[in-house]
Amino acid sequence: MAETYYKVIDGKKYDKQMIEIAEATTAGQGDGRISLADAKQLIAAVTDGGRYTDTEKDTMAYIRDKYTFTPEADEWFRDEIRRFAAR
């Protein structure tokens, strides 16, 4: 069976790598928020295909709903996504 790039949650497809990054970076240690270093891992997962797909947008909306970013990470990530999406 081929490895899937998606994770289905409540019947909706999300980017598996992005979900796994959010889960891994908020589990166990720290304060449970997505830090700037974590956000840099997320942006790498978003930009790896060269464009910001609808699935990635849906995944980011899910991550923003379910996880908390530090203020610094939130501002940096939003700026990076805007820059990337504008290209």
CSV table of C-alpha atoms in Angstrom, one decimal:
chain,number,residue,atom,x,y,z
A,1,MET,CA,0.0,0.0,0.0
A,2,ALA,CA,1.4,3.4,-1.0
A,3,GLU,CA,2.0,6.0,1.7
A,4,THR,CA,-0.7,8.7,1.8
A,5,TYR,CA,0.1,12.4,1.9
A,6,TYR,CA,-3.2,13.0,3.6
A,7,LYS,CA,-4.7,12.5,7.0
A,8,VAL,CA,-8.5,12.2,7.2
A,9,ILE,CA,-10.1,13.8,10.2
A,10,ASP,CA,-13.9,13.8,10.5
A,11,GLY,CA,-14.2,12.9,6.9
A,12,LYS,CA,-12.0,15.8,5.6
A,13,LYS,CA,-8.6,15.5,4.0
A,14,TYR,CA,-5.7,17.3,5.5
A,15,ASP,CA,-1.9,17.5,4.8
A,16,LYS,CA,-0.5,14.6,6.9
A,17,GLN,CA,3.0,16.1,7.3
A,18,MET,CA,1.6,19.4,8.6
A,19,ILE,CA,-0.7,17.7,11.1
A,20,GLU,CA,2.2,15.5,12.3
A,21,ILE,CA,4.4,18.6,12.8
A,22,ALA,CA,1.8,20.3,14.8
A,23,GLU,CA,1.2,17.2,16.9
A,24,ALA,CA,4.9,16.5,17.5
A,25,THR,CA,5.9,20.1,18.3
A,26,THR,CA,3.2,20.6,20.9
A,27,ALA,CA,3.4,17.2,22.6
A,28,GLY,CA,5.4,16.4,25.7
A,29,GLN,CA,7.7,19.3,26.3
A,30,GLY,CA,7.4,23.1,26.5
A,31,ASP,CA,4.1,24.9,27.0
A,32,GLY,CA,2.1,23.2,24.3
A,33,ARG,CA,2.2,26.1,21.9
A,34,ILE,CA,3.7,26.3,18.4
A,35,SER,CA,6.9,28.2,18.7
A,36,LEU,CA,8.8,30.1,16.1
A,37,ALA,CA,11.1,27.1,15.4
A,38,ASP,CA,8.0,24.9,15.1
A,39,ALA,CA,6.4,27.5,12.7
A,40,LYS,CA,9.5,27.3,10.5
A,41,GLN,CA,9.0,23.5,10.2
A,42,LEU,CA,5.4,24.1,9.2
A,43,ILE,CA,6.3,26.7,6.6
A,44,ALA,CA,8.8,24.2,5.1
A,45,ALA,CA,6.0,21.7,4.8
A,46,VAL,CA,3.7,24.3,3.2
A,47,THR,CA,6.2,25.5,0.7
A,48,ASP,CA,7.7,22.2,-0.3
A,49,GLY,CA,5.4,21.8,-3.3
A,50,GLY,CA,5.9,25.3,-4.6
A,51,ARG,CA,2.4,26.5,-4.1
A,52,TYR,CA,-0.2,26.9,-1.3
A,53,THR,CA,-2.8,24.3,-2.1
A,54,ASP,CA,-6.4,24.2,-0.9
A,55,THR,CA,-5.6,21.2,1.2
A,56,GLU,CA,-2.7,23.1,2.9
A,57,LYS,CA,-5.0,26.1,3.5
A,58,ASP,CA,-7.6,23.8,5.0
A,59,THR,CA,-4.9,22.1,7.1
A,60,MET,CA,-3.6,25.5,8.4
A,61,ALA,CA,-7.2,26.5,9.3
A,62,TYR,CA,-7.5,23.2,11.3
A,63,ILE,CA,-4.1,23.7,13.0
A,64,ARG,CA,-5.1,27.3,13.9
A,65,ASP,CA,-8.3,26.1,15.4
A,66,LYS,CA,-6.8,23.2,17.4
A,67,TYR,CA,-3.4,24.5,18.4
A,68,THR,CA,-2.0,27.7,19.8
A,69,PHE,CA,0.9,29.7,18.4
A,70,THR,CA,3.2,31.9,20.4
A,71,PRO,CA,2.6,35.5,19.4
A,72,GLU,CA,6.0,35.7,17.7
A,73,ALA,CA,5.4,32.5,15.8
A,74,ASP,CA,1.9,33.6,14.8
A,75,GLU,CA,3.1,36.9,13.4
A,76,TRP,CA,6.1,35.4,11.6
A,77,PHE,CA,4.0,32.5,10.1
A,78,ARG,CA,1.3,34.9,8.8
A,79,ASP,CA,3.9,37.1,7.2
A,80,GLU,CA,5.6,34.2,5.5
A,81,ILE,CA,2.4,32.7,4.2
A,82,ARG,CA,1.3,36.1,2.8
A,83,ARG,CA,4.7,36.4,1.1
A,84,PHE,CA,4.6,32.9,-0.3
A,85,ALA,CA,1.0,33.0,-1.5
A,86,ALA,CA,1.7,36.3,-3.3
A,87,ARG,CA,4.3,34.7,-5.5
